[in-house]
Short mmCIF file of C-alpha atoms and ligand atoms in Angstrom, two decimals:
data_model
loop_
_atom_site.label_atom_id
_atom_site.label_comp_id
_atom_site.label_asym_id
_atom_site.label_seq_id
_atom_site.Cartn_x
_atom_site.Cartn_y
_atom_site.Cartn_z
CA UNK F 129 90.99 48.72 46.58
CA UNK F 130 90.29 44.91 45.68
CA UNK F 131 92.65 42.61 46.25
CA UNK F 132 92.57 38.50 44.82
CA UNK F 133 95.02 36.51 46.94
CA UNK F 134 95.37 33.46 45.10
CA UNK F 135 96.84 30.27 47.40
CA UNK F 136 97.97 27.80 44.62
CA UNK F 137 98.60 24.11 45.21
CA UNK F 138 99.75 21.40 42.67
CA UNK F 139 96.39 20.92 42.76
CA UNK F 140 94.15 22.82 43.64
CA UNK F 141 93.71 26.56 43.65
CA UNK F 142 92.02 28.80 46.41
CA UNK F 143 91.14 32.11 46.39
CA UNK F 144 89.86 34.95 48.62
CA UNK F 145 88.58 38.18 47.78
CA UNK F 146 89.78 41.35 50.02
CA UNK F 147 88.72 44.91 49.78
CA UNK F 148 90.27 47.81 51.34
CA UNK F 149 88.05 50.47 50.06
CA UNK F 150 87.37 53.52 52.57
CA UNK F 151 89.42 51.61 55.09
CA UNK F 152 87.44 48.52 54.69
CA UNK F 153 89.79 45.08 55.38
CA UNK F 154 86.83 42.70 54.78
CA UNK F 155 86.53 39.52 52.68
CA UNK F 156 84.14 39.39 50.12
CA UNK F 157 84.32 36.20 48.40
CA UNK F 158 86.40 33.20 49.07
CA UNK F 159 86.50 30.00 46.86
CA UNK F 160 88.89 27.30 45.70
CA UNK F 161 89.04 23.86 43.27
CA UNK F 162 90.49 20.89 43.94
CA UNK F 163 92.24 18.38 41.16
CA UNK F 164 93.37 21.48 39.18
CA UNK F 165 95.17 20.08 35.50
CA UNK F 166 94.48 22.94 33.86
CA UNK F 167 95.12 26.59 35.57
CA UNK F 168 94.32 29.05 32.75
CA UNK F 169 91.05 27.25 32.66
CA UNK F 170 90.71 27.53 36.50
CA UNK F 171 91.48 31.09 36.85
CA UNK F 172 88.85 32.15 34.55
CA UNK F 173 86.54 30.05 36.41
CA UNK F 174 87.67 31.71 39.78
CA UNK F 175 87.01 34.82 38.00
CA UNK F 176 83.66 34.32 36.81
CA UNK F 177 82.60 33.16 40.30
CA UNK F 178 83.48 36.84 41.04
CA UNK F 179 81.66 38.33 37.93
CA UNK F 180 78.53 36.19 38.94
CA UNK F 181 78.71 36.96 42.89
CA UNK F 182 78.67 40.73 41.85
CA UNK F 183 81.99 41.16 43.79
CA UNK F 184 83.82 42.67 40.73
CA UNK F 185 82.66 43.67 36.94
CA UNK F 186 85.49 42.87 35.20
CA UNK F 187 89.11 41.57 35.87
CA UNK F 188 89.97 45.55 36.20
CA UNK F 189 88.34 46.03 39.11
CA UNK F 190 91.05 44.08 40.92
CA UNK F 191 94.00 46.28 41.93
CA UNK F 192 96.38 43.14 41.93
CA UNK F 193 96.72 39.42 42.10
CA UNK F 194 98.49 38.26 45.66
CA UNK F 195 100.44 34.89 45.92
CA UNK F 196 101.51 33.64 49.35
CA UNK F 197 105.10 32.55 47.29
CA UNK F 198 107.61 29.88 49.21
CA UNK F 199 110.68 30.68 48.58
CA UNK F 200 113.39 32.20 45.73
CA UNK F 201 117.09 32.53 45.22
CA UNK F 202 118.13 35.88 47.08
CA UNK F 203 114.66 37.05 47.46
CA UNK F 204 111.75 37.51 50.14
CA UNK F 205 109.30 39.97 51.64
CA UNK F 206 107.16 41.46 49.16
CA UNK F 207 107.66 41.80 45.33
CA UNK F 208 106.22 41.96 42.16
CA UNK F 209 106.69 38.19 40.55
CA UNK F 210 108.32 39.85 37.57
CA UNK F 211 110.00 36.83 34.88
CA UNK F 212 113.65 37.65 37.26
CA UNK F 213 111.48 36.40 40.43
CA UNK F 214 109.99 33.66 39.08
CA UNK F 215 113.19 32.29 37.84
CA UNK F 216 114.65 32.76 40.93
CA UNK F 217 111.99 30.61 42.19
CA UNK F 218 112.56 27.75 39.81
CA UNK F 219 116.27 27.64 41.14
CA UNK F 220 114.38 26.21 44.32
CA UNK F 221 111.84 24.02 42.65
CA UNK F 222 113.05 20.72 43.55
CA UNK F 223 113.56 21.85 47.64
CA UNK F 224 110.04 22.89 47.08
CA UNK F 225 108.50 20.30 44.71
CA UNK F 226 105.05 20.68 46.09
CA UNK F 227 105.39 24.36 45.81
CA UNK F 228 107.51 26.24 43.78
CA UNK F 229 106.52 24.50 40.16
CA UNK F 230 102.67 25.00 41.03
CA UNK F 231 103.34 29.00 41.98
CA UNK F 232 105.43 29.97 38.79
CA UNK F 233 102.98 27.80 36.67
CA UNK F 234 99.80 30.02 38.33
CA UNK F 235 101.21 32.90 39.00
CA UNK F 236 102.32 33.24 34.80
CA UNK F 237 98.37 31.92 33.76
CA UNK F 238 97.40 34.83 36.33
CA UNK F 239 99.74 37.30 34.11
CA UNK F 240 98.67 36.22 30.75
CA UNK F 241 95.24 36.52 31.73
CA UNK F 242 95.81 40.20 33.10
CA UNK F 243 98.46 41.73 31.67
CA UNK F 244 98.20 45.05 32.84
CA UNK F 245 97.95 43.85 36.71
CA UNK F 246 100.66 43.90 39.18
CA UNK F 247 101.02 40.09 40.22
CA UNK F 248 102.68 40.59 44.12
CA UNK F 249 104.44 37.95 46.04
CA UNK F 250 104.74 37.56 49.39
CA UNK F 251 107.57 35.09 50.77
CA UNK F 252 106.76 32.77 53.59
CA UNK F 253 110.47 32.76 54.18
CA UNK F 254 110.12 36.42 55.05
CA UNK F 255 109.00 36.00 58.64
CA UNK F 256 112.61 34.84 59.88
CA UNK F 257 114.84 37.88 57.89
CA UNK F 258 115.73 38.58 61.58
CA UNK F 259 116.14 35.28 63.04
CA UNK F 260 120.42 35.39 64.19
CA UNK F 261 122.57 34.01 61.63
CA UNK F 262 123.78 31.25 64.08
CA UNK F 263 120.04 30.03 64.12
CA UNK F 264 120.07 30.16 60.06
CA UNK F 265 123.50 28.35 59.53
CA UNK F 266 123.46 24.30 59.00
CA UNK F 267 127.37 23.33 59.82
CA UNK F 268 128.32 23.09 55.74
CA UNK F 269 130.78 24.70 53.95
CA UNK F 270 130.56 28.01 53.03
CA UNK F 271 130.01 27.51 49.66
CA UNK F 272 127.03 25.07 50.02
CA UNK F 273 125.56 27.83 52.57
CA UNK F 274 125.94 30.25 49.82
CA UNK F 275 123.87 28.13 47.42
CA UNK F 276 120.78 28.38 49.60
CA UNK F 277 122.00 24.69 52.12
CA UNK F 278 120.77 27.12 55.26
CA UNK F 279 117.54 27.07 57.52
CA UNK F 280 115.05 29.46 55.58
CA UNK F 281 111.47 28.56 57.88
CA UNK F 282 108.42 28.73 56.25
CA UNK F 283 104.80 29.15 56.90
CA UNK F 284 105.65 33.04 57.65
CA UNK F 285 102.36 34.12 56.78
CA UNK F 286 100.67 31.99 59.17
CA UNK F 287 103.27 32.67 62.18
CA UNK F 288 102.94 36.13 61.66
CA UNK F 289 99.34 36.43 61.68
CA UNK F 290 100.04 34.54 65.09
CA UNK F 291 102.39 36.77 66.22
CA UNK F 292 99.65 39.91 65.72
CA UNK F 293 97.12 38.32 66.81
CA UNK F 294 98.11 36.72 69.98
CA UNK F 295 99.85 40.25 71.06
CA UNK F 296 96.25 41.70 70.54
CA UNK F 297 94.38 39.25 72.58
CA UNK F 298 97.13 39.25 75.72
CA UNK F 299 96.07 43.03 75.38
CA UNK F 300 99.64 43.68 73.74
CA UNK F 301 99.44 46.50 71.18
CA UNK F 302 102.50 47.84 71.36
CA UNK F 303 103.40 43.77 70.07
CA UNK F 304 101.13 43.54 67.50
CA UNK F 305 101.63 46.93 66.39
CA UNK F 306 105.85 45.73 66.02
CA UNK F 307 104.62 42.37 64.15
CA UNK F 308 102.34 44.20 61.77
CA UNK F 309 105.04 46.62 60.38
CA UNK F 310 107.79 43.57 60.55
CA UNK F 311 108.59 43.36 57.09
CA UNK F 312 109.11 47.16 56.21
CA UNK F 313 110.72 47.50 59.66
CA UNK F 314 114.41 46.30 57.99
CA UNK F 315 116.16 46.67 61.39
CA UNK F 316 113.88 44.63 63.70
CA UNK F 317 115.18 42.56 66.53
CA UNK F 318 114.02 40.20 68.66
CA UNK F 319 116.17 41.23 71.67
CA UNK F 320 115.01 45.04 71.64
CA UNK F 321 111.82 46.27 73.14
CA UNK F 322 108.79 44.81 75.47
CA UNK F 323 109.30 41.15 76.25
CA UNK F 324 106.69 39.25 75.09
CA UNK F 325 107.40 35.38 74.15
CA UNK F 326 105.11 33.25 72.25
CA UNK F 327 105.67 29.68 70.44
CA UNK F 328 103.21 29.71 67.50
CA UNK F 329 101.95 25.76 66.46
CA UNK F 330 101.34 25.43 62.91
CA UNK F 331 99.87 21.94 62.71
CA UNK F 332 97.81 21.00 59.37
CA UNK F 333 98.43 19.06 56.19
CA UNK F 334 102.07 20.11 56.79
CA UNK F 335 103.41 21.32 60.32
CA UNK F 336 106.04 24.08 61.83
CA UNK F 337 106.84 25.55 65.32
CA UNK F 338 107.81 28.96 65.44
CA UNK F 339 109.39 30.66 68.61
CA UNK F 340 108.73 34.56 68.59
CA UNK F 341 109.93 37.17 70.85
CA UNK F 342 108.69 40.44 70.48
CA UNK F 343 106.59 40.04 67.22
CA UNK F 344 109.81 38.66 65.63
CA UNK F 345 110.85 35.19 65.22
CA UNK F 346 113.47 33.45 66.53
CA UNK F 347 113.24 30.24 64.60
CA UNK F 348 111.64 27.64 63.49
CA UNK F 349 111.28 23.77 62.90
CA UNK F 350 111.57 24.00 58.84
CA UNK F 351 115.01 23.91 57.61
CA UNK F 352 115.83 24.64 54.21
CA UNK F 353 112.78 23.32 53.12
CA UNK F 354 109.32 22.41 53.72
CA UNK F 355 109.76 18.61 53.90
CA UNK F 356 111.89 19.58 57.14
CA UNK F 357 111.07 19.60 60.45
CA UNK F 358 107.74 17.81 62.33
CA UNK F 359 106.50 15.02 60.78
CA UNK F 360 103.73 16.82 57.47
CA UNK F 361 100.57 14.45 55.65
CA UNK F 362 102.57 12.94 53.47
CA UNK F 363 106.44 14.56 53.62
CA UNK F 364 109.03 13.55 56.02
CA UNK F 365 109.82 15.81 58.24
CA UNK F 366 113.70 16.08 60.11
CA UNK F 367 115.37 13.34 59.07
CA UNK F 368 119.60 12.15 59.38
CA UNK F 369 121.05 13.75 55.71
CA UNK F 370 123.15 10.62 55.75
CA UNK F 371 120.07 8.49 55.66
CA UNK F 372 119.63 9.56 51.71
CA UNK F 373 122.97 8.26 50.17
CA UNK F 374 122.91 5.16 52.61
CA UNK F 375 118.72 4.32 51.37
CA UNK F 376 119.52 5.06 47.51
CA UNK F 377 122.30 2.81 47.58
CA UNK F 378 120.87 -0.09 49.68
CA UNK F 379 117.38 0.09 47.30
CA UNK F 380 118.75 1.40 44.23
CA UNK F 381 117.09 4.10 43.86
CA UNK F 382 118.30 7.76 42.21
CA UNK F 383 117.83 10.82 44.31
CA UNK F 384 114.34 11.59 42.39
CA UNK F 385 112.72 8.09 43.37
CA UNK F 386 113.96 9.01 47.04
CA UNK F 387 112.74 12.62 47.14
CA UNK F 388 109.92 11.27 45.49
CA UNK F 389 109.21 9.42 48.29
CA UNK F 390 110.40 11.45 51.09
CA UNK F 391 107.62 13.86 49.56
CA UNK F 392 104.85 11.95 48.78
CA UNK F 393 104.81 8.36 51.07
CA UNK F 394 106.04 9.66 54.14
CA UNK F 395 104.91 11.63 57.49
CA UNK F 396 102.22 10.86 58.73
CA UNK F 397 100.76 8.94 55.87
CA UNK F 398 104.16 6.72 55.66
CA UNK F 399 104.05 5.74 59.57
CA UNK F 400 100.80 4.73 60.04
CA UNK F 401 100.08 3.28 56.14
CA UNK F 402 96.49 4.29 56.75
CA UNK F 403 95.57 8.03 55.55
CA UNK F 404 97.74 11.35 55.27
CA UNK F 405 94.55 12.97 57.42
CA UNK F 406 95.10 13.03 61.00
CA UNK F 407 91.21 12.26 61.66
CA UNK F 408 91.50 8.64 59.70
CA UNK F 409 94.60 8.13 61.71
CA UNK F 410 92.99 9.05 64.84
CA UNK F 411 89.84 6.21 63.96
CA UNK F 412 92.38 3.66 62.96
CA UNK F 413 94.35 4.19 66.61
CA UNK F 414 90.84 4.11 68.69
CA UNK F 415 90.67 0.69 66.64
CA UNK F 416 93.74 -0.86 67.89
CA UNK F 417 95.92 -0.04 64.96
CA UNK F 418 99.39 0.35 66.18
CA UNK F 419 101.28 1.86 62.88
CA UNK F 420 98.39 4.69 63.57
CA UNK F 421 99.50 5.43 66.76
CA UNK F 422 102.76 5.13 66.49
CA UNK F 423 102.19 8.07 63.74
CA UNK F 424 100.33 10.27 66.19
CA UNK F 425 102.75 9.45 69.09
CA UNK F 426 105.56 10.57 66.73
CA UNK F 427 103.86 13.39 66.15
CA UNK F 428 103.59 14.53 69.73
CA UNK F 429 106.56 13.66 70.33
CA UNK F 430 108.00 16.06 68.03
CA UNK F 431 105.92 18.84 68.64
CA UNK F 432 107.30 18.70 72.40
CA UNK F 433 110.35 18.58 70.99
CA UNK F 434 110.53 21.61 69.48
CA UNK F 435 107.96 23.93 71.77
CA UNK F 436 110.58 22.84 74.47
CA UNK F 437 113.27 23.96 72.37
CA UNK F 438 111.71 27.47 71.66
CA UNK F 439 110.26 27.38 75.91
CA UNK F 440 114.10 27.42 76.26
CA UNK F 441 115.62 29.96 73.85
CA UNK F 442 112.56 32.17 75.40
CA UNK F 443 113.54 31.72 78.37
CA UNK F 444 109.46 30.88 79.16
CA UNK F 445 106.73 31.41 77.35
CA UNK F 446 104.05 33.86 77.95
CA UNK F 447 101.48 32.36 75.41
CA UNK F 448 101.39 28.78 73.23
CA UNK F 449 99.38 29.01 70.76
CA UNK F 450 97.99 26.07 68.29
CA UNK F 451 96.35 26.96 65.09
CA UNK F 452 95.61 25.60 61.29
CA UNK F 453 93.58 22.23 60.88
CA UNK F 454 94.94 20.02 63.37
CA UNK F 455 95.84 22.91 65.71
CA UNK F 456 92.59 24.12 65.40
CA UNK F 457 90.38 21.12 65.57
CA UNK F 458 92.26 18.24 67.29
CA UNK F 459 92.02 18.37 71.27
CA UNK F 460 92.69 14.62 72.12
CA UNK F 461 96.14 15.56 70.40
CA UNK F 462 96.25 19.35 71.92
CA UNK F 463 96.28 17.48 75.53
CA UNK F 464 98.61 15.10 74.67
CA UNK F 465 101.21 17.52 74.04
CA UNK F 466 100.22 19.94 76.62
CA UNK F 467 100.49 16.75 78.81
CA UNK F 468 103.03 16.93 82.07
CA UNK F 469 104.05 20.45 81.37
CA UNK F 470 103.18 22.19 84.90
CA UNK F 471 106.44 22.28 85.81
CA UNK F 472 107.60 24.33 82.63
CA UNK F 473 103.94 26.53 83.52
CA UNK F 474 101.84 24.60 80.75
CA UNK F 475 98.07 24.04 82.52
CA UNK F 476 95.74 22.66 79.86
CA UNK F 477 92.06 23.09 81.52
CA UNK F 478 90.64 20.07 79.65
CA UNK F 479 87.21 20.71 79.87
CA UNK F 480 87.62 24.08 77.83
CA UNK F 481 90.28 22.42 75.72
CA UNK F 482 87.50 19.28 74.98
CA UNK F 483 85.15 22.44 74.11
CA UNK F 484 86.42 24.69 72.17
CA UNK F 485 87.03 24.01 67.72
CA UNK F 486 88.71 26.06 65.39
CA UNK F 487 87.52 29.69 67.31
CA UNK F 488 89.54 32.17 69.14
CA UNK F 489 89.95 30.76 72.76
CA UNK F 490 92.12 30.47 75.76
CA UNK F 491 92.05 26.64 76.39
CA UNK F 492 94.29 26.93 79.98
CA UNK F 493 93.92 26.94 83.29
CA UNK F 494 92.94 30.18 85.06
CA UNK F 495 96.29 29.71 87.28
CA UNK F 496 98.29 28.58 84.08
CA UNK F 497 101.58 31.20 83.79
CA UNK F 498 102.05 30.15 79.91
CA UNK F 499 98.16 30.84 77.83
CA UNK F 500 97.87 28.35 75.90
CA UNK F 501 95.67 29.29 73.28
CA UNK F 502 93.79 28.39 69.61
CA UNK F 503 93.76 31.18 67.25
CA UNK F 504 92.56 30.37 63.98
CA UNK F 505 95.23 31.57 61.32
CA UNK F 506 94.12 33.86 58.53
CA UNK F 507 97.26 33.38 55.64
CA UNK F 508 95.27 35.18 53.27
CA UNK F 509 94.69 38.33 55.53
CA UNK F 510 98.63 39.04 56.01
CA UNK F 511 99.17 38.14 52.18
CA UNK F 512 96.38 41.11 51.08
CA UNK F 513 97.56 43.57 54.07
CA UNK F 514 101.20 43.28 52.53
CA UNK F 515 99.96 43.57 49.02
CA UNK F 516 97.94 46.67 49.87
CA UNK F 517 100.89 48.35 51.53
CA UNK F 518 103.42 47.10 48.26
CA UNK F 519 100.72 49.00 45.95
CA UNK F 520 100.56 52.13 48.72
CA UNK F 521 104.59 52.43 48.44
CA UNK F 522 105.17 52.25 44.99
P1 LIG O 848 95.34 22.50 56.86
O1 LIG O 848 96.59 22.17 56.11
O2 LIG O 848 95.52 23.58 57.85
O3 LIG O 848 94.16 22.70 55.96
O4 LIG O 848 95.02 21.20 57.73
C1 LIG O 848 94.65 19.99 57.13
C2 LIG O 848 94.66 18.85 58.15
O5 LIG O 848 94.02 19.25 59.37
C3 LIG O 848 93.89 17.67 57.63
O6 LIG O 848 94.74 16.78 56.99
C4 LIG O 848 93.30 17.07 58.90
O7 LIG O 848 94.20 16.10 59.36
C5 LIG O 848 93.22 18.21 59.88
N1 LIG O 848 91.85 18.71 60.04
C6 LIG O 848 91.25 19.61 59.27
N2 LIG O 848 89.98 19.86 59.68
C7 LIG O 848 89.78 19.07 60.74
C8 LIG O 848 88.68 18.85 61.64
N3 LIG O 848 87.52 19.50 61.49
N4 LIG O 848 88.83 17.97 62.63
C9 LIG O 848 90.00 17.33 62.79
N5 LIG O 848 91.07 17.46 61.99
C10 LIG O 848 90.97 18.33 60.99
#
């Protein structure tokens, strides 16, 4: 069985190439464009890269088309993107700008291309379906709560890769075995079964913290959308709701022109004014810029923030784990958030922490009762796995 997960940006598209034949999980092709304007024109491409690399004959070798999906109205886990899903995705489009508009634009070029081919989405709000509904709930009116104003968490995918994963290398397979099966398991819990406690550190081009117990999470940093929480490249991050009516009135602005920028000129990018990559920002602070650091400072800062709020609701932490492009690859900012945490059990061993890039590795001390640890995150991997077991059930 060949699966095409498809991870579509407003950009760009990339693409990865799974195959579970005789219990195979492999990948065998991965690709992707950048400044995508044209997407029917793009997937054809994508799928003549396949054609050519001998990976598939024609388009009807594929069993289905996956899509690692943001968020919908009343949806998540893992559906078929039927015309009823992808309009409950456009009733989120402009809480996912980034997102949403890109998806139902692909994931329809996708369906007109193959017709006959079941186009599957998997939610990244479906990692916190169990998370308590006082950990969901912003303090608004019922009715705005009803409307979607709530704390949905994103980057589920990535967490929950994390959440396997780590369970498997702290020799936890009861863990990982719960975390695999999480989103046809409809009555997990958190509380229930072997205590295992892990805060997962998404930190690339945009950021989240997860706290999971059990293979479940807990919560997150992303609110309702994914311009919430740590500061992201380019998007805001957390930031005061009354800030918005008081900024549009004092500039003028309308509520596009703010989101606008809120989405596009802020984070990391609008704090330092140098780059939205951390590595420029990095160069500019070794060179005395002080915007730059203040962006990276701000970004530590936060991240603290919210592992200490997840080391709390834990009650401890058995593993921290930092993964995705900054996670993976940045270890002057990996110690600077580990820093002056051996009295919450957080030992960084520098030297292995200065060592170790983007591969599977435990970067504390010997003696350190939290592991902290890198695990690269494979999106794509929990995206196909779902898909095949969608296509199993039906
Ligand atoms: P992601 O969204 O996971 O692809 O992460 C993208 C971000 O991670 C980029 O904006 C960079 O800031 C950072 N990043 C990616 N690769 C590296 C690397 N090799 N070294 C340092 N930072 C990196």
């Amino acid at each position: 069985m060949k699966i095409l997960v498809s991870n579509i940006g407003s950009t760009s598209l990339k693409y990865r190439l799974f195959d579970f034949s005789d219990g195979k999980s492999g990948v065998l092709a991965k690709g992707g464009f950048e400044r995508v304007t044209d997407y029917a024109a793009t997937i054809e491409e994508c799928l003549t890269q396949l054609k050519d690399g001998g990976h598939i004959e024609s388009e009807n070798d594929l069993a289905a088309v996956g899509f690692k999906t943001v968020m919908a109205k009343d949806i998540s886990g893992c559906v078929e993107a039927t015309d009823d899903v992808l309009e409950a995705m456009e009733f989120y489009s402009s809480v996912a700008p980034a997102h949403n508009p890109a998806y139902i634009a692909g994931i329809r070029q996708f369906r007109a291309k193959m017709p006959d081919k079941p186009m599957v989405a998997l939610f990244e709000t479906a990692f916190y379906q169990h998370t308590s509904t006082a950990a969901q709930r912003y303090a608004v009116p019922q009715e705005w709560y009803d409307l979607g104003v709530r704390r949905w968490g994103f980057h589920g995918a990535s967490h929950k890769f994390i959440a396997e994963r780590s369970a498997e290398l702290l020799g936890r397979d009861d863990v990982a075995e719960r975390a695999r099966n999480l989103y046809v398991n409809a009555g997990a819990s958190p509380v229930d079964g072997p205590d295992l406690r892990v805060i997962s550190c998404h930190m690339g081009g945009s950021s989240s913290i997860t706290g999971i117990r059990n293979g479940v999470a807990i919560g997150t940093s992303m609110g309702m959308s994914p311009q919430s929480g740590l500061p992201h490249n380019n998007r805001v991050g957390d930031l005061d709701s009354h800030a918005l009516p008081f900024i549009m009135r004092k500039l003028g602005i309308t509520a596009d022109e703010a989101q606008e920028t809120m989405c596009k000129q802020s984070g990391l990018q609008g704090v330092s004014g140098v780059s939205n990559d951390i590595r420029d920002i990095a160069e500019a602070a070794e060179q005395g810029n002080e915007r730059a650091k203040l962006a990276l400072e701000l970004f530590v800062h936060q991240a603290r923030h919210w592992i200490g709020a997840f080391h709390f609701d834990l009650n401890g932490a058995d593993a921290l784990v930092f993964t995705a492009g900054i996670g993976e690859n940045r270890s002057p900012l990996r110690e600077s958030i580990c820093a002056n945490l051996e009295n919450v059990g957080i030992k960084l061993d520098a030297e292995k922490n200065n060592n170790i890039r983007a591969e599977e590795a435990v970067i504390s001390t010997d003696d350190s009762p939290v592991k902290v640890m890198i695990i690269p995150t494979n999106e794509e991997l929990v995206v196909a796995r779902e898909v095949k077991r969608f296509l199993d059930n039906r």
